[in-house]
XYZ file of C-alpha atoms in Angstrom:
451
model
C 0.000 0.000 0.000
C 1.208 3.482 -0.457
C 1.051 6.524 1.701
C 0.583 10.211 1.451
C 0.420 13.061 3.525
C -2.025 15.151 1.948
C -4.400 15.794 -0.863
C -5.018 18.492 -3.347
C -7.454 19.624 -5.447
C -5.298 20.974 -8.458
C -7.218 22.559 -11.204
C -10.097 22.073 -13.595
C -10.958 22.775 -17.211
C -13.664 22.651 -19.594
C -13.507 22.523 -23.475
C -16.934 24.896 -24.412
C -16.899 23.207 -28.336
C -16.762 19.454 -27.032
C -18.169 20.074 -23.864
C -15.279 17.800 -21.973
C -14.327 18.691 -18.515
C -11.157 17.905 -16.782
C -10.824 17.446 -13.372
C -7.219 17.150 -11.508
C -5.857 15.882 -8.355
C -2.803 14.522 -6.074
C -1.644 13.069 -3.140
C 1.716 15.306 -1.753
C 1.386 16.805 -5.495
C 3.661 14.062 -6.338
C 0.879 10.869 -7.612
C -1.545 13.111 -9.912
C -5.304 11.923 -11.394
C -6.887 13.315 -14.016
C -10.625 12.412 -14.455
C -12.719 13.132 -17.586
C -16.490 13.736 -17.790
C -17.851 14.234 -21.020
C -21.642 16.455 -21.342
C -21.605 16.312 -25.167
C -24.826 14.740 -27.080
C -25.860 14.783 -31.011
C -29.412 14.291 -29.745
C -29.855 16.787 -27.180
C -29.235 20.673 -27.991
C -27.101 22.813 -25.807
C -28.668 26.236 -24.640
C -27.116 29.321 -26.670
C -24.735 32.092 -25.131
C -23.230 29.633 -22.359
C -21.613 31.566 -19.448
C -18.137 30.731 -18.845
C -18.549 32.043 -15.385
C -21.413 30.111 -14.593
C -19.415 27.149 -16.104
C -16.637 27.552 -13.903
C -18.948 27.802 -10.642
C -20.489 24.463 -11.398
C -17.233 22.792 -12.426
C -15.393 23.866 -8.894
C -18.458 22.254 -6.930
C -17.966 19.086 -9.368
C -14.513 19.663 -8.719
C -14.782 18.612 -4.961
C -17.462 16.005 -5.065
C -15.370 14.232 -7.296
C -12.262 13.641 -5.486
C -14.214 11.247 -3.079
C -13.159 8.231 -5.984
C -9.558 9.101 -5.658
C -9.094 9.965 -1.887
C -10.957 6.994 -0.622
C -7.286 4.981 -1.559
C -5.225 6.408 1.498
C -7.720 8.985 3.149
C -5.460 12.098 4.489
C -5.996 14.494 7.294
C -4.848 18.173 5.631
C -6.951 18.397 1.988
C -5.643 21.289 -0.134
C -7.738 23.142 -2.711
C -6.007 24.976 -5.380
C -8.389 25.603 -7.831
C -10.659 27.866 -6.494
C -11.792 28.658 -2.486
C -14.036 27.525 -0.283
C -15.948 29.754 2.233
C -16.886 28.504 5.898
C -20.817 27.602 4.995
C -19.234 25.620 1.580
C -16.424 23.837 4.192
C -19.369 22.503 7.159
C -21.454 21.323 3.769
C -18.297 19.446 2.067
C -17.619 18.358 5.718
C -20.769 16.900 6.665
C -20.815 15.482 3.318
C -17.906 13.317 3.337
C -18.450 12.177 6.939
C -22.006 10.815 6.161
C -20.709 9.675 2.826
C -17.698 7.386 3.726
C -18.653 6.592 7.432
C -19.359 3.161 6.179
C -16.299 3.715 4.305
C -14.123 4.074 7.144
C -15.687 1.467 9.196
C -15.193 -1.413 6.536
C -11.574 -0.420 6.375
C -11.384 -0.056 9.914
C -9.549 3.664 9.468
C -9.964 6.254 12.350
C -12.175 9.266 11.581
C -10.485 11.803 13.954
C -8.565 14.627 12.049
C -10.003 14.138 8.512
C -11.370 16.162 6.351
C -9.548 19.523 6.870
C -9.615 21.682 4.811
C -7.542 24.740 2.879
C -7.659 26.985 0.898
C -4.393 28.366 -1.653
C -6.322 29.930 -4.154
C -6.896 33.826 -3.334
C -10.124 34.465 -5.473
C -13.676 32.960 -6.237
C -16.692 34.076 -8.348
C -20.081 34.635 -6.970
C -23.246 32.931 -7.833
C -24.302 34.634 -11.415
C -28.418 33.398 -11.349
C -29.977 32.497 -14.017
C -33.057 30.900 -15.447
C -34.615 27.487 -16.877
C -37.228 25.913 -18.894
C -40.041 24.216 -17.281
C -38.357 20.960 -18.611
C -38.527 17.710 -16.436
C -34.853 14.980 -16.868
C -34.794 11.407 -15.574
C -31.805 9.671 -14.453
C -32.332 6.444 -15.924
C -31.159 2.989 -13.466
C -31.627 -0.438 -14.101
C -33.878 -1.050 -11.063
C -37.485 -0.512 -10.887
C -37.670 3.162 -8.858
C -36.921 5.294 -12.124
C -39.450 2.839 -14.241
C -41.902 3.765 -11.651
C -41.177 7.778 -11.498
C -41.558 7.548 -15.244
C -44.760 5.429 -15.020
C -46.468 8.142 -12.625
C -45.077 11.130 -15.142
C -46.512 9.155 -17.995
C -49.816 8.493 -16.779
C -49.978 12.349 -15.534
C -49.106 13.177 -19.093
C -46.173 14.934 -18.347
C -43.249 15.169 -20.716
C -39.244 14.366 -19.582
C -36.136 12.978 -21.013
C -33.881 10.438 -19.509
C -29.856 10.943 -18.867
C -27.577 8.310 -17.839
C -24.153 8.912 -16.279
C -21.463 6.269 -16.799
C -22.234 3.773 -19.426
C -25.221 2.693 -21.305
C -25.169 -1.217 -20.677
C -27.999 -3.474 -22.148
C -30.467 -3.589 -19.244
C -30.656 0.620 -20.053
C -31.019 0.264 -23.703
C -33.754 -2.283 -23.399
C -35.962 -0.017 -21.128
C -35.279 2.948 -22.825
C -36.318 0.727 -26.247
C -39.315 -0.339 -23.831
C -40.001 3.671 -23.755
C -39.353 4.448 -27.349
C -36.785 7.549 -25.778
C -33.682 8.715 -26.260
C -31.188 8.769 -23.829
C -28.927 11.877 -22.736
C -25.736 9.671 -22.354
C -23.269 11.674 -19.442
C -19.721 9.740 -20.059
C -17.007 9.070 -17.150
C -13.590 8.354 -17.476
C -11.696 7.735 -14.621
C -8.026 7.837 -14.169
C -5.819 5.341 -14.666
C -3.552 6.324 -11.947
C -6.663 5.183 -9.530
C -6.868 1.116 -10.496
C -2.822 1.321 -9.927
C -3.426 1.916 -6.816
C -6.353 -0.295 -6.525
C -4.411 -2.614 -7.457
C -1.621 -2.416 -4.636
C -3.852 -2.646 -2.411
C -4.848 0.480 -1.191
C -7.682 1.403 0.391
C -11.159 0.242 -1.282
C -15.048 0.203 -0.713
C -18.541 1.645 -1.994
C -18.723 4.995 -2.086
C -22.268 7.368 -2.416
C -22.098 7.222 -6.397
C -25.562 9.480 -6.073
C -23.643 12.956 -4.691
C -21.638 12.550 -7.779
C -24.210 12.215 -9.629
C -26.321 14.969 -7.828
C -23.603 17.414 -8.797
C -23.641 16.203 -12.874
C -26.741 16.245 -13.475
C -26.919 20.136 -12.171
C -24.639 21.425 -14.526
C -26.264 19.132 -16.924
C -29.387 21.200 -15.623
C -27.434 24.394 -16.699
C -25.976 22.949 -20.332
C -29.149 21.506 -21.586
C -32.334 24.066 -19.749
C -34.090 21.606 -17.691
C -35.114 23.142 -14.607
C -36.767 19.944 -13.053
C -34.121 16.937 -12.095
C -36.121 14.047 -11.170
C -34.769 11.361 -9.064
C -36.376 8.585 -7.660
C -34.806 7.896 -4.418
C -37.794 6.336 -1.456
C -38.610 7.209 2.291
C -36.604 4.048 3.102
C -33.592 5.200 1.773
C -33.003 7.923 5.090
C -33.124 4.436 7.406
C -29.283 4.038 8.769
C -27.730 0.392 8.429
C -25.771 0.042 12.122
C -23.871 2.494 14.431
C -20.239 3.224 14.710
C -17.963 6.051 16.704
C -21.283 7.257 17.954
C -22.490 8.249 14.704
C -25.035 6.730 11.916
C -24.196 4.396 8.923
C -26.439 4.865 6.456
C -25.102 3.344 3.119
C -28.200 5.205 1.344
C -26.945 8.815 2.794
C -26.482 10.393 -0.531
C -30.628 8.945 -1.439
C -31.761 10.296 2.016
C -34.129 13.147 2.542
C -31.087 14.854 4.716
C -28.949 15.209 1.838
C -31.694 16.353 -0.179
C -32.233 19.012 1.935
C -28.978 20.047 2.379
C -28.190 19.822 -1.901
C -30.973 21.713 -2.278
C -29.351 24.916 0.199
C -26.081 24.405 -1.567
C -27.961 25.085 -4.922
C -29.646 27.464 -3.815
C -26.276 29.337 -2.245
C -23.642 28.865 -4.722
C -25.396 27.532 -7.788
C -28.785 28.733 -8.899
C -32.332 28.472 -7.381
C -34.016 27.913 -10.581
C -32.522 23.787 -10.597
C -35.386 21.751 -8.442
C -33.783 18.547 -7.459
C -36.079 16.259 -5.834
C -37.069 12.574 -5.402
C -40.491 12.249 -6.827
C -41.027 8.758 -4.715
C -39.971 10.327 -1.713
C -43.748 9.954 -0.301
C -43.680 5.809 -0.529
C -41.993 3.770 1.529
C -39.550 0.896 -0.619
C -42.495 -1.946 -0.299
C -45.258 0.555 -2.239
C -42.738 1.246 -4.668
C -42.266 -2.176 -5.715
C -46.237 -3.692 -5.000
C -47.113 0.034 -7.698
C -44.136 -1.459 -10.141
C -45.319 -5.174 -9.829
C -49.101 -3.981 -10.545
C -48.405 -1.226 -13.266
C -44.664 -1.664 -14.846
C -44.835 -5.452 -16.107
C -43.739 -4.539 -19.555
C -40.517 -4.094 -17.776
C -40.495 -7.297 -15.757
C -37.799 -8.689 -18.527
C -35.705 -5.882 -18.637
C -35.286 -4.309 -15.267
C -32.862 -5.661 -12.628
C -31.242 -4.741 -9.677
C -28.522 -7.111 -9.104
C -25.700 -4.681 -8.627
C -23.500 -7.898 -10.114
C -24.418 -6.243 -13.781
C -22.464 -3.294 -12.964
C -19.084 -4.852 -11.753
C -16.069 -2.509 -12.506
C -13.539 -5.279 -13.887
C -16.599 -6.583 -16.730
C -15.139 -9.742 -16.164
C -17.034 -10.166 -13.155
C -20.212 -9.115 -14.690
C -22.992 -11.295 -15.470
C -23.154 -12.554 -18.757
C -25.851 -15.025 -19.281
C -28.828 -13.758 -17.152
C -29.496 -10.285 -15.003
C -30.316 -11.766 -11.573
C -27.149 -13.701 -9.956
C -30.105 -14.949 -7.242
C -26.983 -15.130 -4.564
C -26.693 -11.329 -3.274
C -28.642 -9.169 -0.946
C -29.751 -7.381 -3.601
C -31.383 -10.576 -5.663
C -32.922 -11.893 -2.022
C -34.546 -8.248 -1.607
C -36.126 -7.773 -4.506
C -37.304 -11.111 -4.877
C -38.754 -10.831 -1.114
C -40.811 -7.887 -2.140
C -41.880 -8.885 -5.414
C -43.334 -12.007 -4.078
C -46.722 -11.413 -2.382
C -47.278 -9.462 -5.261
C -47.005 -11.332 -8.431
C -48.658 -15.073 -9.233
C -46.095 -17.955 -9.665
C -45.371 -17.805 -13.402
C -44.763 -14.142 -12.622
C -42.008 -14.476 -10.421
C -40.470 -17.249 -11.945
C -40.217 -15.671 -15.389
C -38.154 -12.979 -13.824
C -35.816 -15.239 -11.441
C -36.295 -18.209 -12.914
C -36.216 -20.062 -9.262
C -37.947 -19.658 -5.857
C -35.088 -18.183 -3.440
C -37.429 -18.978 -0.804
C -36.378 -21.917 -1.298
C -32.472 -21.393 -1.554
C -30.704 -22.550 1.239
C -27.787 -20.688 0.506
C -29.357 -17.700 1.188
C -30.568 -18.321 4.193
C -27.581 -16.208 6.067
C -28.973 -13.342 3.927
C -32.320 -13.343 4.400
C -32.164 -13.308 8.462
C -29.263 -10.270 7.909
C -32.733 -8.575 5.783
C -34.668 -9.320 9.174
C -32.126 -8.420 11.245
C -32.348 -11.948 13.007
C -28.439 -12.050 12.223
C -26.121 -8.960 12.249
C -27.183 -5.928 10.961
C -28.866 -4.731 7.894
C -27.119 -5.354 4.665
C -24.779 -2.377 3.486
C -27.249 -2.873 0.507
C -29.911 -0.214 -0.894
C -32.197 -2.054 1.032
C -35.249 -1.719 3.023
C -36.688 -1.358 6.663
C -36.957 -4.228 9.044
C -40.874 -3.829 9.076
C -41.221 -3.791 5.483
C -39.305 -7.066 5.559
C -41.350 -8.348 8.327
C -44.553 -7.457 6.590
C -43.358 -9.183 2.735
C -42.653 -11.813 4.953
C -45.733 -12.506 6.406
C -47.891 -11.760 3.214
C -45.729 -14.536 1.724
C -46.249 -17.182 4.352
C -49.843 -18.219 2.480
C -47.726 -19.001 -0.231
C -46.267 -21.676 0.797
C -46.608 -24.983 2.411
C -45.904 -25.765 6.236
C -42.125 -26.027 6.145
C -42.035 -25.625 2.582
C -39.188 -23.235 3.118
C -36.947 -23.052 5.812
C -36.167 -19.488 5.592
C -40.108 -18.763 5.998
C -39.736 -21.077 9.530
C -37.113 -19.210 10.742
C -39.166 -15.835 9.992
C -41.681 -17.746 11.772
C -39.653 -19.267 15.142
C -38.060 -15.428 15.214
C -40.401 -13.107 14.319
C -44.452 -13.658 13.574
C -45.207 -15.685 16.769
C -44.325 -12.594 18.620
C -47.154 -10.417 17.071
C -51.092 -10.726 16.058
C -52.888 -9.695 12.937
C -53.504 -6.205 14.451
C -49.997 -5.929 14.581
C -49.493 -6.252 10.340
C -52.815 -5.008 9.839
C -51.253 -1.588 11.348
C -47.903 -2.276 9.404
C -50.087 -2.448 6.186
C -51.652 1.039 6.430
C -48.277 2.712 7.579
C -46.423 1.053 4.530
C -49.606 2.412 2.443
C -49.688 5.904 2.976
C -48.602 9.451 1.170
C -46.597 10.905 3.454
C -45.510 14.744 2.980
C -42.171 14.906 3.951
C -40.393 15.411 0.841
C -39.597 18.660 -1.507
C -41.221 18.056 -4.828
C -42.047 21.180 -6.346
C -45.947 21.533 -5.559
C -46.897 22.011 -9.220
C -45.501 18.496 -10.075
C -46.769 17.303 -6.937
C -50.533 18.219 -7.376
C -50.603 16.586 -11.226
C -49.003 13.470 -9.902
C -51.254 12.778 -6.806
C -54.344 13.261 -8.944
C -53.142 10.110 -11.012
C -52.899 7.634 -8.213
């Protein structure tokens, strides 16, 4: 493994004609990484007269959410920015947003939190927030799991127009919804640096990291390239539930999805960025379980294409799936196949995993981690315990006495301890609209009239 002292943000760039920006780093400004991000698309038009000073705002924001992919290898106490500065409301955000970010980070890796994240600035000058405005356009990140098929389900059937982006690659499972849709797709490229998987591969440090806060920061100076005003994500009300505790402090491995950073995105936008961009999760009002029963009753033209086995999406493609896209072995099969079942007949299922992990002994381990019988909850996008608890017991019908031994051990642990009152309440919490989210209230009021 190699060490460094320190980390520096060194500079950024943007080419205006092919809409490429460049993004540099270093440890000890010694081992350098240059990542690329490419905004150009022959199917999308860019809006006339782009600012270069408005550019240059939303490229030194990208600048340091970025970085996150390259410091993770040896994480440093002093972090240096050189290509721009940093005022004391930006450093608490940037603070608080790495801590809640890689706290699960840290913990895997078993490095001590104390001292990181320090900031300073070199760089003598910044730019102020030019404002600007937007069309009343609506853009769609695109995933291969259900919640985006379901935000665009709910915009279709309130007749209201979007576009879908991507950022990264487009891999088959995209292409086939998006054929599904008849759209095209605003494709947002990544190239990371080299100098990263050399270090990878000696070993240094390595885990998941909040790909969404990336993300969050793309898609608004996509926001800004292209004139949408409305960026539509489709994170749940589950996804603000923390996984375990560690140093005192929360692990939530969905903290980049959660309400809390949506809150706190939004204040940065408005701040530093513009107050015309509405970023918002439009399922935000649904817990993860009425997501999936409103995909398994309305979004079956999908039920071919969709996945959310995060084994598709391997790094080294060598350890991608090849021949189907469920592996049926990961937390992520086990979930989705938990809350699909009380909701879809037997053919149903089966033509979408092809077996009944029910009955899958060697997931057993995994499906008691989703009930919290054993350890702690996945570091999965995953659901509560009592939306487990309540897929669970719809499911028990299903089956035979000791048809499946994960069902007994739901059973022995959990069900005995509570009567039907008990789900019956579950039922209605799990079914209602809550209001705790910040969808604009124009989209909000077209979209509630069409459930």
């Amino acid at each position: 493994m190699r060490e460094f002292k320190s980390f520096y943000f060194e500079k950024f760039s943007f080419d205006k004609q092919n809409l490429l920006a460049k993004f540099e780093y270093s440890f000890d400004e010694s081992y350098f990484f240059t990542e690329e991000i490419n905004f150009s698309s022959v199917d999308f038009f860019v809006r006339k007269n782009l600012n270069e000073h408005i550019i240059n705002n939303f490229l030194f924001s990208l600048h340091i959410a970025i970085w996150i992919s390259y410091y993770k290898s040896f994480p440093t106490e002093k972090l240096f920015v050189k290509s721009w500065i940093l005022d004391e409301k930006q450093i608490h955000f940037w603070q608080k947003f790495y801590k809640n970010g890689l706290w699960e980070f840290l913990f895997i890796n078993k490095i001590s939190p104390d001292n990181l994240f320090q900031f300073e600035n070199i760089w003598v000058t910044r730019y102020e927030k030019i404002d600007f405005s937007l069309s009343e356009k609506s853009l769609i990140p695109l995933w291969w799991w259900k919640d985006s098929l379901v935000s665009i389900d709910l915009f279709t059937k309130s007749k209201l127009d979007y576009d879908l982006v991507v950022f990264g690659k487009i891999d088959d499972i995209k292409q086939n919804c998006a054929r599904v849709l008849d759209k095209k797709i605003l494709l947002i490229t990544r190239k990371i640096s080299p100098s990263l998987l050399v270090l990878n591969n000696e070993w240094n440090y390595n885990w998941h990291v909040p790909i969404t806060w990336i993300i969050a920061f793309v898609l608004a100076f996509t926001s800004y390239l292209y004139d949408y005003k409305y960026l539509v994500l489709s994170n749940e009300k589950s996804a603000s539930v923390w996984n375990t505790f560690w140093n005192d402090f929360e692990i939530n491995h969905q903290y980049s999805k959660s309400l809390e950073f949506e809150n706190d995105f939004k204040d940065y936008l408005d701040n530093y960025l513009s107050k015309d961009i509405a970023y918002f999760s439009l399922l935000r009002w649904w817990y993860e379980i009425k997501i999936w029963e409103y995909f398994a009753k309305n979004c079956k033209k999908f039920f071919g294409v969709f996945s959310s086995c995060n084994n598709n999406f391997k790094i080294d493609e060598t350890k991608r799936l090849k021949q189907t896209i469920w592996c049926n072995s990961c937390p992520k099969c086990a979930f989705v196949f938990a809350i699909l079942r009380p909701y879809l007949s037997n053919d149903e299922i089966l033509s979408i995993f092809w077996e009944d992990l029910f009955l899958k002994q060697d997931l057993k381990q995994t499906f008691l981690e989703l009930l919290w019988i054993s350890a702690f909850k996945p570091f999965e996008c995953v659901w509560e315990v009592e939306e487990v608890v309540l897929v669970f017991y719809k499911s028990l019908k299903l089956y035979k006495n000791d048809e499946s031994d994960i069902l007994n051990e739901f059973v022995k642990n959990i069900s005995w301890k509570y009567d039907e009152k008990y789900f019956k309440d579950l039922e209605e919490k799990f079914a209602t609209i809550y209001d705790d989210d910040i969808i604009p209230q124009k989209i909000k009021e077209i979209i509630l009239k069409n459930i």
